[in-house]
Amino acid sequence: MIGQIVFLIVLATAIYLFSRNVGRIRRNILLGKDTDRSDRPAERWKTMARVALGQSKMGKRPVAAVMHLFIYVGFVIINIEVLEIVLDGLFGTHRIFSRALGGLYSLFIGSFEILAVLVLTACVVFLARRNLLKLKRFSGMEMKEWPKSDANYILIIEICLMTAFLLMNAADYKLQTLQYNHYIKAGSFPVSSLLTSFLAGQTSTLVAIERACWWFHIVGILAFLNYLPYSKHFHILLAFPNTYYSKLEPKGEFSNMASVTNEVKAMLDPSFVPTAEAPGRFGAKDATDLTWKNLMDAYTCTECGRCTSVCPANITGKLLSPRKIMMDTRDRITEIGKNMDQHGNDHHDNKALLDDYITREELWACTTCNACTEACPVNIDPLNIIVQMRQYIVMEESAAPASLNNMFGNVENNGAPWKYSNADRFNWADK
Ligand code: SF4
Ligand code: SF4
């Protein structure tokens, strides 16, 4: 009974803390400007099923794709077993599903154990790729300190959880074969049964190992759940809404700024009546000037570096890394949220995403090629943030680089980016 009460307290605390942190992230995302992504729901469901559920953009790197699939499927499927652990914890039962499912239970446990081995293998390979092979994609100025440790922590946690799962089953299986107490025969254990020879023979030690691993496994999973909101692994949850709300228009299509469009319409069409609403800031200076979708993108970023590895600016040695753009945006909106929690909603720390996090050099290095959005496995759009910040620099500060100012002048005067007048445009044909 005491065990059940302790379990209930641990479970309730974990769920409460997780809900509170998810609520904060949701609040932070909604600090962004409104943008309508409610159109074409059927197309959106299809995109989500293809990209998030089907992992369709992972296939370009087959080794990573297969390993990631093991972890993804293993994580989802093995956690069905967590339901049994939770019910056992709450009702004081042991392997509550074994009687009800009969032969099917063997199939479940067998699949969970095989998946656990695949997850373990994938985690070891991923750790080696990051720390021994030192793949270039996982380095960069934004991948130091916390982001570097975060990636390792999560792999180590998963290794510990899977090991505890297999050890728990091994001890349980041995107790079952000894027909000890309530450890009734409950299916086949294809992997953990191979480990039984490494375990002690005394039933008291076996029970201690089984119970310790049981608690470690479930408390570990609840701790993992609460770690997610502080980690890039929050993408496990956000990948689904983020792909649902992804941009459906062609990648190269830029959206017009409504306030500017209204101005132009008013100039060209005297009958056009613009809305009375005063235009807000042009472009984005801080994270709150971006849309909620940009901010959801930022919280969904897996820090995989696929965008940066294909970015022509980054490849040619420029300062720009689209991954850093996303991580900076996430860090800044999180900082704004923390300031609100600590000092009230009106507090301003006199910092901004522009200059304090992202430099102008980074922004102007972008070629707007969209290779980053194409490569992103969860349909994140770093370019949209870059463009909005450039719009701010150009339209609010008139601080575009000199070469661009010349081009703007030419467009204004000649209707083309070149310095020749309209009248001289066909001179080439006379030569
Ligand atoms: S759009 Fe900009 S940030 Fe993205 S890959 Fe191209 S140059 Fe890099
Ligand atoms: S933006 Fe996409 S591709 Fe780039 S690091 Fe984040 S998840 Fe990976």
XYZ file of C-alpha atoms and ligand atoms in Angstrom:
447
model
C 0.000 0.000 0.000
C 2.843 2.405 0.882
C 4.434 1.600 -2.466
C 1.175 2.514 -4.244
C 0.916 5.829 -2.358
C 4.546 6.721 -3.145
C 3.964 5.803 -6.775
C 0.820 7.959 -6.941
C 2.684 10.957 -5.473
C 5.621 10.526 -7.897
C 3.270 10.164 -10.894
C 1.073 13.144 -9.935
C 4.122 15.378 -9.298
C 5.693 14.409 -12.629
C 2.472 15.078 -14.554
C 1.941 18.409 -12.764
C 5.502 19.649 -13.436
C 5.363 18.513 -17.060
C 2.004 20.247 -17.667
C 3.314 23.453 -16.072
C 6.426 23.512 -18.288
C 4.464 22.675 -21.435
C 2.043 25.487 -20.496
C 4.969 27.926 -20.317
C 6.258 26.892 -23.741
C 2.745 27.255 -25.173
C 2.490 30.740 -23.626
C 5.893 31.661 -25.101
C 4.884 30.469 -28.573
C 1.691 32.495 -28.385
C 3.731 35.650 -27.661
C 4.353 35.644 -31.415
C 2.217 37.535 -33.898
C -0.841 35.900 -35.337
C -0.681 34.089 -38.662
C -3.434 32.015 -40.194
C -2.481 28.381 -40.808
C -5.979 26.914 -40.654
C -6.481 26.495 -44.420
C -6.422 23.199 -46.360
C -6.707 20.839 -43.339
C -6.633 17.656 -45.469
C -3.314 18.690 -47.024
C -1.981 19.554 -43.569
C -2.892 16.145 -42.102
C -1.188 14.499 -45.083
C 1.962 16.576 -44.586
C 2.055 15.696 -40.901
C 1.550 11.977 -41.606
C 4.268 12.007 -44.261
C 6.911 14.157 -42.579
C 6.427 13.627 -38.812
C 4.941 10.145 -38.617
C 6.514 8.729 -41.782
C 9.889 10.512 -41.249
C 9.958 11.061 -45.027
C 12.761 13.640 -44.987
C 15.154 11.465 -42.986
C 15.901 9.074 -45.874
C 18.566 11.273 -47.454
C 21.030 10.021 -44.826
C 20.201 6.287 -44.646
C 22.368 5.293 -41.638
C 21.009 8.097 -39.480
C 17.503 7.380 -40.806
C 17.555 3.702 -39.797
C 19.080 4.397 -36.372
C 16.626 7.225 -35.744
C 13.771 4.931 -36.778
C 14.859 2.345 -34.177
C 14.855 4.982 -31.450
C 11.586 6.534 -32.627
C 9.644 3.268 -33.005
C 11.268 1.803 -29.904
C 10.420 4.860 -27.858
C 6.780 4.857 -28.960
C 6.150 1.094 -28.789
C 8.077 0.305 -25.622
C 6.156 3.037 -23.869
C 2.985 0.992 -24.331
C 4.582 -1.172 -21.679
C 4.771 1.920 -19.474
C 0.985 1.822 -19.312
C 1.216 -1.600 -17.684
C 3.851 -0.339 -15.254
C 1.658 2.622 -14.308
C -1.395 0.408 -13.756
C 0.684 -2.052 -11.717
C 2.049 0.863 -9.670
C -1.402 2.289 -8.995
C -3.227 -0.973 -8.244
C -0.389 -2.919 -6.638
C -0.606 -5.655 -9.301
C 2.171 -7.403 -11.212
C 2.141 -7.622 -15.022
C -1.551 -6.786 -15.097
C -1.879 -7.365 -18.868
C -0.370 -10.875 -18.882
C -3.575 -12.755 -18.014
C -5.874 -10.646 -20.172
C -3.674 -10.810 -23.294
C -2.599 -14.459 -22.997
C -0.382 -15.474 -25.932
C -0.419 -11.936 -27.308
C 1.472 -10.809 -24.202
C 4.439 -12.960 -25.243
C 4.404 -11.266 -28.616
C 4.355 -7.803 -27.018
C 7.132 -8.501 -24.528
C 9.211 -10.182 -27.231
C 8.845 -7.196 -29.567
C 9.599 -4.722 -26.747
C 12.790 -6.588 -25.885
C 14.003 -6.736 -29.490
C 13.223 -3.049 -29.907
C 15.071 -2.313 -26.658
C 18.207 -3.948 -28.127
C 17.822 -1.941 -31.357
C 17.395 1.287 -29.378
C 20.484 0.451 -27.306
C 22.479 -0.185 -30.498
C 21.282 3.039 -32.119
C 22.109 5.096 -29.001
C 25.644 3.672 -28.860
C 26.153 4.402 -32.587
C 24.833 7.960 -32.157
C 27.102 8.543 -29.148
C 30.078 7.304 -31.147
C 29.205 9.504 -34.129
C 29.014 12.567 -31.920
C 31.954 11.977 -29.619
C 34.410 9.693 -31.406
C 33.837 10.322 -35.114
C 33.076 13.991 -34.358
C 30.867 14.530 -37.432
C 31.122 18.107 -38.686
C 27.332 18.452 -38.643
C 27.341 18.211 -34.844
C 29.917 20.947 -34.342
C 29.742 24.682 -34.820
C 29.779 27.693 -32.555
C 26.184 27.081 -31.446
C 26.887 23.454 -30.490
C 28.995 24.074 -27.399
C 28.123 23.714 -23.695
C 24.425 22.869 -23.082
C 23.442 21.815 -26.653
C 26.436 19.448 -26.782
C 25.744 17.956 -23.345
C 21.989 17.764 -23.987
C 22.472 15.467 -26.983
C 24.758 13.170 -24.967
C 22.582 13.197 -21.837
C 19.529 12.014 -23.699
C 21.381 9.144 -25.372
C 22.871 8.065 -22.038
C 19.442 8.282 -20.347
C 17.938 6.086 -23.069
C 20.742 3.539 -22.676
C 20.130 3.448 -18.899
C 16.345 3.091 -19.345
C 16.634 0.250 -21.850
C 19.238 -1.544 -19.710
C 16.978 -1.265 -16.658
C 14.062 -2.589 -18.727
C 16.006 -5.670 -19.844
C 17.480 -6.292 -16.365
C 14.017 -5.981 -14.805
C 12.660 -8.552 -17.248
C 15.645 -10.866 -16.705
C 15.155 -10.909 -12.920
C 11.389 -11.295 -13.384
C 11.862 -14.161 -15.836
C 14.193 -15.984 -13.429
C 11.695 -15.551 -10.585
C 8.976 -16.877 -12.898
C 10.970 -20.001 -13.684
C 11.536 -20.488 -9.927
C 7.753 -20.054 -9.505
C 8.450 -17.584 -6.723
C 5.517 -15.860 -5.005
C 3.410 -13.720 -7.390
C 5.912 -13.954 -10.262
C 3.594 -15.987 -12.453
C 4.655 -17.292 -15.869
C 4.052 -14.367 -18.184
C 5.157 -15.063 -21.725
C 8.506 -15.408 -23.407
C 11.434 -13.057 -22.849
C 13.683 -13.669 -25.890
C 16.447 -11.212 -24.933
C 16.344 -10.924 -21.157
C 16.195 -14.721 -20.728
C 19.773 -14.738 -22.114
C 20.874 -12.502 -19.230
C 19.577 -14.683 -16.398
C 22.868 -16.577 -16.032
C 24.525 -13.288 -14.995
C 22.069 -12.825 -12.105
C 22.388 -14.175 -8.572
C 20.445 -17.277 -7.587
C 18.825 -16.081 -4.340
C 15.221 -15.069 -4.743
C 15.594 -12.100 -2.340
C 18.379 -10.637 -4.504
C 16.377 -11.259 -7.673
C 13.321 -9.524 -6.183
C 15.558 -6.594 -5.124
C 16.983 -6.314 -8.679
C 13.525 -6.580 -10.270
C 12.012 -3.959 -7.940
C 15.004 -1.585 -8.214
C 14.927 -1.762 -12.028
C 11.127 -1.365 -12.045
C 11.341 1.848 -9.993
C 14.386 3.098 -11.903
C 12.626 2.473 -15.204
C 9.382 4.279 -14.359
C 10.959 7.137 -12.371
C 13.511 7.485 -15.187
C 10.732 7.759 -17.763
C 8.884 10.376 -15.699
C 12.142 12.306 -15.213
C 12.785 12.035 -18.967
C 9.302 13.450 -19.590
C 10.165 16.455 -17.440
C 13.537 16.867 -19.070
C 11.947 17.187 -22.540
C 10.769 20.818 -22.229
C 14.365 21.873 -21.444
C 15.825 19.886 -24.304
C 15.944 19.752 -28.084
C 14.139 16.438 -27.627
C 10.916 18.347 -27.176
C 10.667 17.803 -30.936
C 9.308 14.323 -30.095
C 6.052 16.129 -29.300
C 6.220 19.338 -31.336
C 7.193 17.697 -34.636
C 3.531 16.786 -35.149
C 1.853 20.204 -34.791
C 4.845 21.876 -36.419
C 4.564 19.829 -39.604
C 0.773 20.208 -39.556
C 1.139 23.982 -39.583
C 4.000 24.046 -42.098
C 3.947 26.380 -45.057
C 2.005 24.771 -47.915
C 2.852 27.351 -50.573
C 5.937 26.777 -52.763
C 9.098 27.361 -50.723
C 10.279 30.240 -52.891
C 7.017 32.181 -52.548
C 7.439 35.181 -50.286
C 4.397 36.556 -48.514
C 3.721 40.258 -48.956
C 3.540 42.512 -45.923
C -0.140 43.415 -45.509
C 0.595 47.003 -44.418
C 2.766 47.656 -47.489
C 0.282 45.982 -49.823
C -2.438 48.248 -48.442
C -0.294 51.343 -49.052
C 0.336 50.325 -52.667
C -3.330 49.497 -53.232
C -4.336 52.874 -51.799
C -1.894 54.628 -54.184
C -3.067 52.731 -57.268
C -6.774 52.542 -56.531
C -8.435 55.660 -55.039
C -11.562 53.632 -54.191
C -9.549 51.275 -51.946
C -10.193 51.921 -48.253
C -7.369 50.623 -46.030
C -8.209 49.336 -42.535
C -8.021 51.964 -39.817
C -5.496 49.858 -37.913
C -2.103 51.552 -37.628
C 0.658 49.355 -39.089
C 2.879 47.861 -36.425
C 6.621 47.439 -36.657
C 7.868 46.470 -40.121
C 9.741 43.202 -39.923
C 11.169 41.668 -36.773
C 13.625 43.109 -34.297
C 12.836 40.853 -31.368
C 11.387 37.363 -31.015
C 7.922 38.751 -30.195
C 7.816 40.447 -33.640
C 7.936 37.007 -35.256
C 4.844 34.859 -35.797
C 3.781 32.066 -33.433
C 4.740 29.615 -36.187
C 8.308 30.960 -36.247
C 8.422 30.460 -32.474
C 6.944 26.959 -32.730
C 9.646 26.213 -35.316
C 12.257 27.366 -32.813
C 10.986 25.048 -30.065
C 10.755 22.160 -32.560
C 14.343 22.410 -33.782
C 16.176 19.117 -33.211
C 19.587 20.818 -33.594
C 20.437 18.122 -36.170
C 22.392 20.576 -38.332
C 21.031 19.270 -41.637
C 20.137 22.854 -42.568
C 23.585 24.206 -41.753
C 25.312 21.367 -43.606
C 23.600 22.366 -46.877
C 23.684 26.142 -46.375
C 25.893 27.654 -49.123
C 26.752 30.591 -46.900
C 27.961 28.305 -44.106
C 29.770 25.964 -46.509
C 31.723 28.888 -47.955
C 32.862 30.009 -44.512
C 30.338 32.782 -43.758
C 29.156 33.343 -40.225
C 25.585 32.184 -40.958
C 24.217 28.904 -39.579
C 20.441 28.433 -39.967
C 20.509 26.084 -36.977
C 21.914 28.914 -34.856
C 19.135 31.218 -36.109
C 16.566 28.741 -34.746
C 18.411 28.120 -31.471
C 18.885 31.854 -30.871
C 15.198 32.488 -31.526
C 14.235 29.760 -29.040
C 16.678 31.045 -26.416
C 15.464 34.612 -26.806
C 11.731 33.833 -26.543
C 12.469 31.611 -23.534
C 14.340 34.501 -21.941
C 11.401 36.844 -22.605
C 9.046 34.285 -21.014
C 11.296 33.971 -17.950
C 11.419 37.758 -17.602
C 7.615 37.845 -17.656
C 7.413 35.172 -14.950
C 9.932 36.949 -12.741
C 9.228 40.649 -13.325
C 5.723 40.881 -14.827
C 4.419 41.140 -18.373
C 5.618 44.720 -18.999
C 9.233 44.116 -18.075
C 11.763 44.843 -20.800
C 15.397 43.840 -20.473
C 16.594 46.196 -23.233
C 17.823 43.268 -25.253
C 16.598 42.053 -28.640
C 16.991 39.075 -30.952
C 18.719 41.390 -33.435
C 22.281 42.245 -32.392
C 22.117 40.635 -28.920
C 21.627 37.140 -30.365
C 21.776 37.277 -34.167
C 24.230 39.596 -35.859
C 23.616 41.567 -39.032
C 26.579 39.800 -40.626
C 24.743 36.490 -40.233
C 21.516 37.892 -41.690
C 23.103 39.449 -44.768
C 25.104 36.290 -45.508
C 21.909 34.458 -46.471
C 21.386 33.850 -50.194
C 17.653 33.062 -49.630
C 18.186 29.778 -51.468
C 15.825 27.781 -49.208
C 18.207 24.807 -49.015
C 17.773 24.878 -45.218
C 13.978 24.579 -45.331
C 14.233 21.812 -47.917
C 16.674 19.841 -45.726
C 14.860 20.232 -42.410
C 13.302 16.931 -41.278
C 10.529 18.725 -39.379
C 9.702 21.446 -41.943
C 11.269 24.346 -40.080
C 11.713 27.576 -42.033
C 14.802 29.517 -40.831
C 14.708 31.717 -43.942
C 11.386 33.246 -42.921
C 12.961 34.555 -39.707
C 16.002 35.878 -41.587
C 13.791 37.711 -44.086
C 11.633 39.294 -41.383
C 14.730 40.543 -39.562
C 16.148 41.939 -42.796
C 12.825 43.692 -43.406
C 13.213 45.396 -40.035
C 16.761 46.538 -40.820
C 15.748 47.884 -44.234
C 12.351 49.378 -43.480
C 12.699 50.589 -39.895
C 16.392 51.476 -39.747
C 17.196 52.117 -43.422
C 20.408 50.349 -42.596
C 20.824 47.918 -45.499
C 24.405 47.328 -46.707
C 25.611 49.981 -49.207
C 25.578 47.549 -52.127
C 21.898 46.843 -51.508
C 21.061 50.527 -51.118
C 22.515 51.102 -54.606
C 20.346 48.286 -55.932
C 17.248 49.701 -54.181
C 17.956 53.097 -55.791
C 18.277 51.472 -59.219
C 14.993 49.582 -58.790
C 13.293 52.817 -57.764
C 14.746 54.908 -60.596
C 15.257 52.411 -63.427
C 12.767 49.642 -62.637
C 15.656 47.162 -62.595
C 18.567 46.421 -60.238
C 21.145 47.769 -62.739
C 22.354 51.328 -63.014
C 21.244 51.797 -66.643
C 18.117 53.750 -67.421
C 15.053 52.169 -68.950
C 15.723 53.954 -72.230
C 19.120 52.230 -72.614
C 17.829 48.758 -71.949
C 17.895 47.559 -75.539
C 21.234 49.144 -76.489
C 22.789 45.719 -76.516
C 20.673 44.808 -79.561
C 22.313 47.558 -81.650
C 25.822 46.169 -81.150
S 18.181 30.207 -47.282
Fe 19.884 31.272 -46.299
S 20.150 30.200 -44.370
Fe 18.931 28.871 -45.666
S 20.413 27.547 -46.697
Fe 20.072 29.266 -48.057
S 21.679 30.720 -47.512
Fe 21.562 29.269 -45.828
S 16.201 23.843 -38.373
Fe 15.669 21.737 -38.963
S 17.461 21.020 -40.079
Fe 18.092 22.808 -38.943
S 18.921 22.023 -37.034
Fe 16.777 22.503 -36.665
S 15.690 20.609 -37.073
Fe 17.714 20.355 -37.960
